[in-house]
Amino acid sequence: MAILEILQYPDPRLRIKAQPVTKVDDALRKQVEDMYDTMYDAKGVGLAATQVNIHLRLFTMDVSETRDQRVCIVNPEIIHKEGTQYEGEGCLSVGGGAYDKVERAMKVRLCGTDLDGKPIEIEAEGLMAVCFQHELDHLNGILFIDHLSRLKQQRIRDKIAKDKRREQS
Ligand code: NI
């Protein structure tokens, strides 16, 4: 079991656009295992490779309450979006207790491959659809706070800076 360091906003590495995975091998599967360990340890529902400084297009996810329904999508792409929802979102890479509603599609259809390189297509709605859109954003260097007003973003930055000063004093 390995817990990886989760990059924290405003770390510029969170802005790197991830590259497509060209080969699914044992080394990559090991990295994914570490990502699951890290995600469960941090009590997150999703973790994009970008967040642990691996700039490849894949993410891990588990939106179940029982924490035993793993989803890992390699080279994910949203091929269909439908409707609108506004759900509260937070992120393991954004401190300061940041949590706010973001406009997302209600339903999405996502394609990609699994860890055996087999093509998969998943349709999701509600929380799972939010999570897919949030993680895919990470792979493009986008954070959920980018969707908020500039005033809200400033408040989050102030809170993070304040927390950091408190930690250091
Ligand atoms: Ni996130």
Short mmCIF file of N, CA and C and ligand atoms in Angstrom, two decimals:
data_model
loop_
_atom_site.label_atom_id
_atom_site.label_comp_id
_atom_site.label_asym_id
_atom_site.label_seq_id
_atom_site.Cartn_x
_atom_site.Cartn_y
_atom_site.Cartn_z
N MET A 1 0.84 -1.20 0.00
CA MET A 1 0.00 0.00 0.00
C MET A 1 0.88 1.25 0.00
N ALA A 2 0.57 2.13 -0.91
CA ALA A 2 1.34 3.38 -0.97
C ALA A 2 0.40 4.57 -1.08
N ILE A 3 0.61 5.51 -0.17
CA ILE A 3 -0.19 6.73 -0.21
C ILE A 3 0.64 7.80 -0.93
N LEU A 4 0.09 8.31 -2.00
CA LEU A 4 0.80 9.31 -2.78
C LEU A 4 0.46 10.71 -2.28
N GLU A 5 1.36 11.65 -2.56
CA GLU A 5 1.09 13.04 -2.18
C GLU A 5 0.07 13.64 -3.15
N ILE A 6 -0.96 14.25 -2.59
CA ILE A 6 -1.97 14.91 -3.43
C ILE A 6 -1.59 16.38 -3.58
N LEU A 7 -1.38 16.81 -4.81
CA LEU A 7 -1.01 18.20 -5.08
C LEU A 7 -2.12 19.13 -4.59
N GLN A 8 -1.70 20.26 -4.03
CA GLN A 8 -2.66 21.22 -3.48
C GLN A 8 -2.67 22.52 -4.26
N TYR A 9 -3.87 22.98 -4.62
CA TYR A 9 -4.06 24.29 -5.23
C TYR A 9 -3.42 25.33 -4.31
N PRO A 10 -2.65 26.30 -4.84
CA PRO A 10 -2.46 26.64 -6.26
C PRO A 10 -1.22 26.02 -6.92
N ASP A 11 -0.88 24.79 -6.63
CA ASP A 11 0.27 24.15 -7.27
C ASP A 11 0.10 24.17 -8.80
N PRO A 12 1.08 24.76 -9.52
CA PRO A 12 0.92 24.89 -10.99
C PRO A 12 0.86 23.54 -11.70
N ARG A 13 1.34 22.47 -11.06
CA ARG A 13 1.30 21.16 -11.72
C ARG A 13 -0.13 20.65 -11.90
N LEU A 14 -1.08 21.24 -11.13
CA LEU A 14 -2.50 20.87 -11.32
C LEU A 14 -3.04 21.41 -12.64
N ARG A 15 -2.25 22.30 -13.28
CA ARG A 15 -2.69 22.92 -14.54
C ARG A 15 -2.14 22.20 -15.77
N ILE A 16 -1.34 21.17 -15.56
CA ILE A 16 -0.76 20.44 -16.69
C ILE A 16 -1.84 19.57 -17.35
N LYS A 17 -1.90 19.66 -18.68
CA LYS A 17 -2.86 18.84 -19.43
C LYS A 17 -2.28 17.43 -19.57
N ALA A 18 -3.03 16.43 -19.12
CA ALA A 18 -2.53 15.05 -19.13
C ALA A 18 -2.47 14.49 -20.55
N GLN A 19 -1.51 13.61 -20.76
CA GLN A 19 -1.30 12.97 -22.07
C GLN A 19 -2.06 11.64 -22.14
N PRO A 20 -2.47 11.25 -23.35
CA PRO A 20 -3.15 9.96 -23.48
C PRO A 20 -2.25 8.79 -23.05
N VAL A 21 -2.86 7.78 -22.46
CA VAL A 21 -2.15 6.56 -22.11
C VAL A 21 -1.98 5.76 -23.39
N THR A 22 -0.72 5.37 -23.69
CA THR A 22 -0.49 4.62 -24.93
C THR A 22 -0.35 3.13 -24.66
N LYS A 23 -0.02 2.78 -23.40
CA LYS A 23 0.17 1.37 -23.09
C LYS A 23 -0.29 1.09 -21.66
N VAL A 24 -1.21 0.13 -21.51
CA VAL A 24 -1.62 -0.28 -20.17
C VAL A 24 -0.77 -1.48 -19.78
N ASP A 25 0.17 -1.27 -18.86
CA ASP A 25 1.03 -2.38 -18.44
C ASP A 25 1.03 -2.51 -16.91
N ASP A 26 1.85 -3.41 -16.39
CA ASP A 26 1.87 -3.65 -14.94
C ASP A 26 2.30 -2.41 -14.15
N ALA A 27 3.23 -1.64 -14.73
CA ALA A 27 3.69 -0.43 -14.04
C ALA A 27 2.52 0.54 -13.86
N LEU A 28 1.70 0.66 -14.90
CA LEU A 28 0.55 1.56 -14.82
C LEU A 28 -0.48 1.02 -13.83
N ARG A 29 -0.71 -0.31 -13.88
CA ARG A 29 -1.68 -0.92 -12.95
C ARG A 29 -1.25 -0.72 -11.49
N LYS A 30 0.07 -0.75 -11.24
CA LYS A 30 0.60 -0.50 -9.90
C LYS A 30 0.31 0.95 -9.49
N GLN A 31 0.50 1.88 -10.42
CA GLN A 31 0.21 3.28 -10.12
C GLN A 31 -1.26 3.48 -9.79
N VAL A 32 -2.11 2.75 -10.50
CA VAL A 32 -3.55 2.85 -10.25
C VAL A 32 -3.89 2.30 -8.87
N GLU A 33 -3.25 1.19 -8.47
CA GLU A 33 -3.45 0.65 -7.12
C GLU A 33 -3.09 1.71 -6.07
N ASP A 34 -1.97 2.39 -6.28
CA ASP A 34 -1.55 3.46 -5.37
C ASP A 34 -2.56 4.60 -5.35
N MET A 35 -3.14 4.88 -6.51
CA MET A 35 -4.16 5.94 -6.57
C MET A 35 -5.40 5.54 -5.78
N TYR A 36 -5.82 4.27 -5.87
CA TYR A 36 -6.96 3.82 -5.06
C TYR A 36 -6.63 3.95 -3.57
N ASP A 37 -5.43 3.49 -3.17
CA ASP A 37 -5.02 3.60 -1.76
C ASP A 37 -5.10 5.05 -1.29
N THR A 38 -4.60 5.94 -2.14
CA THR A 38 -4.55 7.37 -1.81
C THR A 38 -5.96 7.96 -1.72
N MET A 39 -6.80 7.58 -2.68
CA MET A 39 -8.18 8.08 -2.71
C MET A 39 -8.98 7.61 -1.49
N TYR A 40 -8.87 6.32 -1.16
CA TYR A 40 -9.61 5.79 -0.01
C TYR A 40 -9.07 6.39 1.29
N ASP A 41 -7.76 6.53 1.38
CA ASP A 41 -7.14 7.10 2.57
C ASP A 41 -7.63 8.53 2.81
N ALA A 42 -7.81 9.28 1.72
CA ALA A 42 -8.24 10.67 1.82
C ALA A 42 -9.76 10.80 1.88
N LYS A 43 -10.46 9.64 1.84
CA LYS A 43 -11.93 9.60 1.86
C LYS A 43 -12.55 10.40 0.71
N GLY A 44 -11.89 10.30 -0.46
CA GLY A 44 -12.42 10.97 -1.64
C GLY A 44 -13.26 10.02 -2.48
N VAL A 45 -14.11 10.58 -3.35
CA VAL A 45 -14.90 9.73 -4.25
C VAL A 45 -14.23 9.60 -5.62
N GLY A 46 -13.26 10.46 -5.87
CA GLY A 46 -12.58 10.37 -7.15
C GLY A 46 -11.18 10.96 -7.06
N LEU A 47 -10.29 10.45 -7.90
CA LEU A 47 -8.93 10.98 -7.93
C LEU A 47 -8.41 10.89 -9.36
N ALA A 48 -8.01 12.03 -9.90
CA ALA A 48 -7.43 12.04 -11.25
C ALA A 48 -5.91 11.92 -11.12
N ALA A 49 -5.30 11.26 -12.08
CA ALA A 49 -3.85 11.05 -12.05
C ALA A 49 -3.09 12.37 -11.87
N THR A 50 -3.58 13.42 -12.51
CA THR A 50 -2.98 14.76 -12.40
C THR A 50 -2.76 15.17 -10.94
N GLN A 51 -3.71 14.82 -10.08
CA GLN A 51 -3.65 15.23 -8.68
C GLN A 51 -2.50 14.60 -7.91
N VAL A 52 -1.99 13.47 -8.42
CA VAL A 52 -0.84 12.84 -7.78
C VAL A 52 0.40 12.96 -8.68
N ASN A 53 0.38 14.02 -9.50
CA ASN A 53 1.53 14.37 -10.33
C ASN A 53 1.89 13.31 -11.37
N ILE A 54 0.88 12.57 -11.82
CA ILE A 54 1.06 11.63 -12.93
C ILE A 54 0.23 12.22 -14.07
N HIS A 55 0.90 12.65 -15.14
CA HIS A 55 0.17 13.41 -16.15
C HIS A 55 -0.28 12.55 -17.32
N LEU A 56 -1.06 11.53 -16.96
CA LEU A 56 -1.65 10.61 -17.92
C LEU A 56 -3.15 10.64 -17.76
N ARG A 57 -3.87 10.36 -18.87
CA ARG A 57 -5.32 10.49 -18.84
C ARG A 57 -6.00 9.26 -18.23
N LEU A 58 -6.17 9.29 -16.94
CA LEU A 58 -6.91 8.24 -16.24
C LEU A 58 -7.33 8.76 -14.87
N PHE A 59 -8.39 8.17 -14.36
CA PHE A 59 -8.81 8.51 -13.00
C PHE A 59 -9.40 7.29 -12.31
N THR A 60 -9.41 7.34 -10.98
CA THR A 60 -10.07 6.31 -10.17
C THR A 60 -11.27 6.96 -9.50
N MET A 61 -12.26 6.12 -9.19
CA MET A 61 -13.49 6.64 -8.64
C MET A 61 -14.21 5.56 -7.85
N ASP A 62 -14.90 5.96 -6.80
CA ASP A 62 -15.79 5.05 -6.09
C ASP A 62 -16.83 5.91 -5.39
N VAL A 63 -18.05 5.92 -5.92
CA VAL A 63 -19.10 6.77 -5.35
C VAL A 63 -20.01 5.97 -4.40
N SER A 64 -19.67 4.69 -4.17
CA SER A 64 -20.52 3.86 -3.31
C SER A 64 -20.29 4.18 -1.83
N GLU A 65 -21.33 3.96 -1.02
CA GLU A 65 -21.17 4.17 0.42
C GLU A 65 -20.35 3.07 1.05
N THR A 66 -20.38 1.91 0.43
CA THR A 66 -19.66 0.75 0.96
C THR A 66 -18.18 0.76 0.57
N ARG A 67 -17.79 1.71 -0.30
CA ARG A 67 -16.40 1.88 -0.71
C ARG A 67 -15.80 0.61 -1.30
N ASP A 68 -16.59 -0.07 -2.12
CA ASP A 68 -16.07 -1.29 -2.74
C ASP A 68 -16.48 -1.39 -4.21
N GLN A 69 -16.80 -0.25 -4.81
CA GLN A 69 -17.17 -0.28 -6.23
C GLN A 69 -16.22 0.59 -7.03
N ARG A 70 -15.09 -0.01 -7.32
CA ARG A 70 -14.03 0.70 -8.01
C ARG A 70 -14.34 0.93 -9.49
N VAL A 71 -14.03 2.13 -9.92
CA VAL A 71 -14.15 2.45 -11.35
C VAL A 71 -12.84 3.13 -11.75
N CYS A 72 -12.19 2.60 -12.76
CA CYS A 72 -11.00 3.27 -13.29
C CYS A 72 -11.18 3.39 -14.79
N ILE A 73 -11.10 4.60 -15.29
CA ILE A 73 -11.25 4.81 -16.73
C ILE A 73 -9.95 5.37 -17.29
N VAL A 74 -9.46 4.70 -18.32
CA VAL A 74 -8.25 5.13 -19.01
C VAL A 74 -8.67 5.84 -20.30
N ASN A 75 -8.01 6.95 -20.57
CA ASN A 75 -8.35 7.77 -21.75
C ASN A 75 -9.84 8.08 -21.84
N PRO A 76 -10.42 8.61 -20.76
CA PRO A 76 -11.86 8.89 -20.76
C PRO A 76 -12.23 10.05 -21.69
N GLU A 77 -13.39 9.91 -22.29
CA GLU A 77 -13.93 10.97 -23.14
C GLU A 77 -15.43 11.02 -22.95
N ILE A 78 -15.97 12.21 -22.79
CA ILE A 78 -17.42 12.34 -22.70
C ILE A 78 -17.96 12.45 -24.11
N ILE A 79 -18.83 11.50 -24.47
CA ILE A 79 -19.33 11.50 -25.85
C ILE A 79 -20.76 12.02 -25.94
N HIS A 80 -21.42 12.18 -24.76
CA HIS A 80 -22.78 12.73 -24.78
C HIS A 80 -23.08 13.38 -23.44
N LYS A 81 -23.74 14.54 -23.50
CA LYS A 81 -24.14 15.25 -22.28
C LYS A 81 -25.60 15.61 -22.41
N GLU A 82 -26.30 15.59 -21.28
CA GLU A 82 -27.73 15.89 -21.31
C GLU A 82 -28.15 16.55 -20.00
N GLY A 83 -28.98 17.57 -20.10
CA GLY A 83 -29.56 18.20 -18.92
C GLY A 83 -28.56 18.99 -18.11
N THR A 84 -29.03 19.51 -16.97
CA THR A 84 -28.22 20.35 -16.11
C THR A 84 -28.48 19.99 -14.67
N GLN A 85 -27.45 20.04 -13.84
CA GLN A 85 -27.62 19.90 -12.39
C GLN A 85 -26.63 20.81 -11.68
N TYR A 86 -26.99 21.17 -10.46
CA TYR A 86 -26.11 22.00 -9.62
C TYR A 86 -25.93 21.28 -8.31
N GLU A 87 -24.82 20.56 -8.17
CA GLU A 87 -24.54 19.85 -6.92
C GLU A 87 -23.31 20.45 -6.25
N GLY A 88 -23.27 20.33 -4.94
CA GLY A 88 -22.10 20.79 -4.21
C GLY A 88 -20.89 19.93 -4.54
N GLU A 89 -19.75 20.58 -4.74
CA GLU A 89 -18.52 19.83 -5.02
C GLU A 89 -17.38 20.33 -4.15
N GLY A 90 -16.52 19.40 -3.80
CA GLY A 90 -15.27 19.74 -3.14
C GLY A 90 -14.18 19.01 -3.90
N CYS A 91 -12.93 19.16 -3.46
CA CYS A 91 -11.84 18.51 -4.18
C CYS A 91 -10.69 18.25 -3.23
N LEU A 92 -10.08 17.08 -3.35
CA LEU A 92 -8.95 16.72 -2.49
C LEU A 92 -7.75 17.65 -2.72
N SER A 93 -7.75 18.37 -3.85
CA SER A 93 -6.64 19.26 -4.15
C SER A 93 -6.92 20.72 -3.80
N VAL A 94 -8.12 20.98 -3.28
CA VAL A 94 -8.46 22.36 -2.92
C VAL A 94 -8.81 22.43 -1.44
N GLY A 95 -7.95 23.07 -0.66
CA GLY A 95 -8.15 23.17 0.78
C GLY A 95 -9.09 24.31 1.14
N GLY A 96 -8.96 24.79 2.36
CA GLY A 96 -9.76 25.91 2.81
C GLY A 96 -11.23 25.57 2.97
N GLY A 97 -11.55 24.26 3.02
CA GLY A 97 -12.95 23.85 3.17
C GLY A 97 -13.80 24.22 1.98
N ALA A 98 -13.16 24.43 0.82
CA ALA A 98 -13.89 24.87 -0.37
C ALA A 98 -14.93 23.83 -0.79
N TYR A 99 -16.15 24.26 -0.91
CA TYR A 99 -17.26 23.40 -1.30
C TYR A 99 -18.33 24.31 -1.87
N ASP A 100 -18.71 24.07 -3.12
CA ASP A 100 -19.72 24.94 -3.71
C ASP A 100 -20.42 24.25 -4.87
N LYS A 101 -21.56 24.83 -5.24
CA LYS A 101 -22.33 24.25 -6.34
C LYS A 101 -21.73 24.65 -7.69
N VAL A 102 -21.69 23.69 -8.59
CA VAL A 102 -21.14 23.90 -9.92
C VAL A 102 -22.16 23.41 -10.95
N GLU A 103 -22.26 24.13 -12.06
CA GLU A 103 -23.18 23.68 -13.11
C GLU A 103 -22.54 22.53 -13.88
N ARG A 104 -23.25 21.42 -13.94
CA ARG A 104 -22.77 20.24 -14.67
C ARG A 104 -23.92 19.64 -15.46
N ALA A 105 -23.59 18.79 -16.43
CA ALA A 105 -24.62 18.04 -17.14
C ALA A 105 -25.21 17.01 -16.18
N MET A 106 -26.51 16.76 -16.31
CA MET A 106 -27.19 15.79 -15.44
C MET A 106 -26.79 14.36 -15.80
N LYS A 107 -26.69 14.12 -17.11
CA LYS A 107 -26.37 12.77 -17.60
C LYS A 107 -25.18 12.87 -18.55
N VAL A 108 -24.29 11.92 -18.46
CA VAL A 108 -23.20 11.87 -19.43
C VAL A 108 -22.98 10.44 -19.90
N ARG A 109 -22.48 10.32 -21.11
CA ARG A 109 -22.01 9.01 -21.57
C ARG A 109 -20.51 9.15 -21.80
N LEU A 110 -19.79 8.21 -21.22
CA LEU A 110 -18.34 8.29 -21.23
C LEU A 110 -17.77 7.05 -21.88
N CYS A 111 -16.74 7.23 -22.70
CA CYS A 111 -16.07 6.04 -23.23
C CYS A 111 -14.60 6.11 -22.87
N GLY A 112 -13.93 5.00 -22.95
CA GLY A 112 -12.52 4.90 -22.61
C GLY A 112 -12.15 3.44 -22.62
N THR A 113 -11.09 3.08 -21.88
CA THR A 113 -10.75 1.66 -21.77
C THR A 113 -10.57 1.32 -20.30
N ASP A 114 -10.61 0.02 -20.00
CA ASP A 114 -10.35 -0.41 -18.62
C ASP A 114 -8.87 -0.76 -18.48
N LEU A 115 -8.51 -1.35 -17.34
CA LEU A 115 -7.09 -1.62 -17.07
C LEU A 115 -6.57 -2.85 -17.82
N ASP A 116 -7.43 -3.47 -18.63
CA ASP A 116 -6.96 -4.53 -19.51
C ASP A 116 -6.88 -4.02 -20.94
N GLY A 117 -7.15 -2.72 -21.09
CA GLY A 117 -7.11 -2.13 -22.42
C GLY A 117 -8.38 -2.36 -23.22
N LYS A 118 -9.41 -2.92 -22.56
CA LYS A 118 -10.68 -3.19 -23.26
C LYS A 118 -11.54 -1.94 -23.31
N PRO A 119 -12.16 -1.67 -24.45
CA PRO A 119 -13.01 -0.48 -24.55
C PRO A 119 -14.22 -0.58 -23.61
N ILE A 120 -14.57 0.53 -22.97
CA ILE A 120 -15.77 0.56 -22.14
C ILE A 120 -16.58 1.80 -22.46
N GLU A 121 -17.87 1.68 -22.23
CA GLU A 121 -18.76 2.83 -22.39
C GLU A 121 -19.70 2.80 -21.19
N ILE A 122 -19.78 3.91 -20.47
CA ILE A 122 -20.63 3.97 -19.27
C ILE A 122 -21.55 5.17 -19.36
N GLU A 123 -22.81 4.95 -18.96
CA GLU A 123 -23.75 6.07 -18.87
C GLU A 123 -23.95 6.35 -17.39
N ALA A 124 -23.92 7.62 -17.02
CA ALA A 124 -24.07 7.94 -15.60
C ALA A 124 -24.93 9.17 -15.43
N GLU A 125 -25.60 9.25 -14.27
CA GLU A 125 -26.30 10.48 -13.93
C GLU A 125 -26.09 10.78 -12.45
N GLY A 126 -26.57 11.97 -12.03
CA GLY A 126 -26.42 12.34 -10.63
C GLY A 126 -24.96 12.46 -10.22
N LEU A 127 -24.67 11.96 -9.00
CA LEU A 127 -23.32 12.09 -8.42
C LEU A 127 -22.23 11.51 -9.32
N MET A 128 -22.51 10.36 -9.90
CA MET A 128 -21.49 9.72 -10.73
C MET A 128 -21.18 10.58 -11.97
N ALA A 129 -22.22 11.20 -12.52
CA ALA A 129 -22.02 12.07 -13.69
C ALA A 129 -21.21 13.30 -13.29
N VAL A 130 -21.49 13.85 -12.10
CA VAL A 130 -20.73 15.00 -11.59
C VAL A 130 -19.26 14.61 -11.46
N CYS A 131 -19.04 13.45 -10.86
CA CYS A 131 -17.69 12.97 -10.62
C CYS A 131 -16.93 12.78 -11.94
N PHE A 132 -17.56 12.18 -12.93
CA PHE A 132 -16.91 12.01 -14.24
C PHE A 132 -16.46 13.37 -14.80
N GLN A 133 -17.34 14.35 -14.71
CA GLN A 133 -17.03 15.66 -15.29
C GLN A 133 -15.93 16.36 -14.50
N HIS A 134 -15.98 16.21 -13.17
CA HIS A 134 -14.97 16.81 -12.29
C HIS A 134 -13.58 16.20 -12.56
N GLU A 135 -13.53 14.86 -12.66
CA GLU A 135 -12.23 14.20 -12.87
C GLU A 135 -11.68 14.47 -14.27
N LEU A 136 -12.57 14.50 -15.25
CA LEU A 136 -12.13 14.79 -16.61
C LEU A 136 -11.57 16.22 -16.70
N ASP A 137 -12.19 17.14 -15.99
CA ASP A 137 -11.67 18.51 -15.91
C ASP A 137 -10.22 18.49 -15.40
N HIS A 138 -9.97 17.73 -14.33
CA HIS A 138 -8.61 17.65 -13.77
C HIS A 138 -7.60 17.28 -14.85
N LEU A 139 -7.96 16.31 -15.70
CA LEU A 139 -7.04 15.84 -16.74
C LEU A 139 -6.75 16.93 -17.76
N ASN A 140 -7.62 17.94 -17.80
CA ASN A 140 -7.41 19.08 -18.70
C ASN A 140 -6.87 20.29 -17.93
N GLY A 141 -6.45 20.08 -16.69
CA GLY A 141 -5.87 21.17 -15.90
C GLY A 141 -6.90 22.13 -15.34
N ILE A 142 -8.15 21.68 -15.26
CA ILE A 142 -9.24 22.54 -14.77
C ILE A 142 -9.69 22.09 -13.39
N LEU A 143 -9.90 23.03 -12.48
CA LEU A 143 -10.38 22.72 -11.13
C LEU A 143 -11.83 23.18 -11.00
N PHE A 144 -12.57 22.58 -10.07
CA PHE A 144 -13.99 22.95 -9.95
C PHE A 144 -14.17 24.41 -9.60
N ILE A 145 -13.19 24.97 -8.88
CA ILE A 145 -13.32 26.39 -8.49
C ILE A 145 -13.21 27.33 -9.70
N ASP A 146 -12.65 26.83 -10.80
CA ASP A 146 -12.58 27.65 -12.02
C ASP A 146 -13.97 27.98 -12.54
N HIS A 147 -14.95 27.14 -12.15
CA HIS A 147 -16.32 27.36 -12.61
C HIS A 147 -17.07 28.35 -11.71
N LEU A 148 -16.45 28.78 -10.61
CA LEU A 148 -17.11 29.70 -9.67
C LEU A 148 -16.80 31.15 -10.04
N SER A 149 -17.52 32.07 -9.41
CA SER A 149 -17.29 33.50 -9.68
C SER A 149 -15.89 33.89 -9.18
N ARG A 150 -15.37 34.99 -9.71
CA ARG A 150 -14.03 35.44 -9.30
C ARG A 150 -14.00 35.79 -7.82
N LEU A 151 -15.11 36.32 -7.33
CA LEU A 151 -15.19 36.69 -5.92
C LEU A 151 -15.07 35.43 -5.04
N LYS A 152 -15.80 34.39 -5.42
CA LYS A 152 -15.73 33.14 -4.65
C LYS A 152 -14.33 32.53 -4.71
N GLN A 153 -13.73 32.61 -5.89
CA GLN A 153 -12.36 32.07 -6.03
C GLN A 153 -11.39 32.82 -5.13
N GLN A 154 -11.56 34.15 -5.07
CA GLN A 154 -10.69 34.97 -4.22
C GLN A 154 -10.86 34.59 -2.75
N ARG A 155 -12.13 34.38 -2.34
CA ARG A 155 -12.40 33.99 -0.95
C ARG A 155 -11.72 32.67 -0.61
N ILE A 156 -11.75 31.72 -1.56
CA ILE A 156 -11.11 30.42 -1.33
C ILE A 156 -9.59 30.59 -1.20
N ARG A 157 -9.01 31.40 -2.09
CA ARG A 157 -7.56 31.64 -2.02
C ARG A 157 -7.18 32.28 -0.68
N ASP A 158 -7.99 33.23 -0.23
CA ASP A 158 -7.73 33.92 1.05
C ASP A 158 -7.78 32.92 2.20
N LYS A 159 -8.80 32.05 2.16
CA LYS A 159 -8.97 31.06 3.24
C LYS A 159 -7.79 30.08 3.27
N ILE A 160 -7.35 29.65 2.09
CA ILE A 160 -6.21 28.72 2.00
C ILE A 160 -4.95 29.38 2.56
N ALA A 161 -4.73 30.66 2.19
CA ALA A 161 -3.55 31.39 2.66
C ALA A 161 -3.60 31.56 4.17
N LYS A 162 -4.80 31.84 4.67
CA LYS A 162 -4.98 32.03 6.12
C LYS A 162 -4.69 30.73 6.88
N ASP A 163 -5.23 29.62 6.36
CA ASP A 163 -5.00 28.30 6.98
C ASP A 163 -3.50 27.97 7.00
N LYS A 164 -2.84 28.33 5.92
CA LYS A 164 -1.41 28.04 5.79
C LYS A 164 -0.61 28.84 6.82
N ARG A 165 -0.98 30.11 6.98
CA ARG A 165 -0.30 30.95 7.98
C ARG A 165 -0.50 30.38 9.37
N ARG A 166 -1.73 29.90 9.64
CA ARG A 166 -2.04 29.35 10.96
C ARG A 166 -1.21 28.10 11.22
N GLU A 167 -1.07 27.27 10.17
CA GLU A 167 -0.27 26.04 10.29
C GLU A 167 1.17 26.35 10.64
N GLN A 168 1.68 27.45 10.04
CA GLN A 168 3.09 27.77 10.21
C GLN A 168 3.39 28.49 11.51
N SER A 169 2.37 29.13 12.10
CA SER A 169 2.65 29.89 13.32
C SER A 169 2.59 29.03 14.56
NI NI B 1 -10.94 17.12 -7.61
#
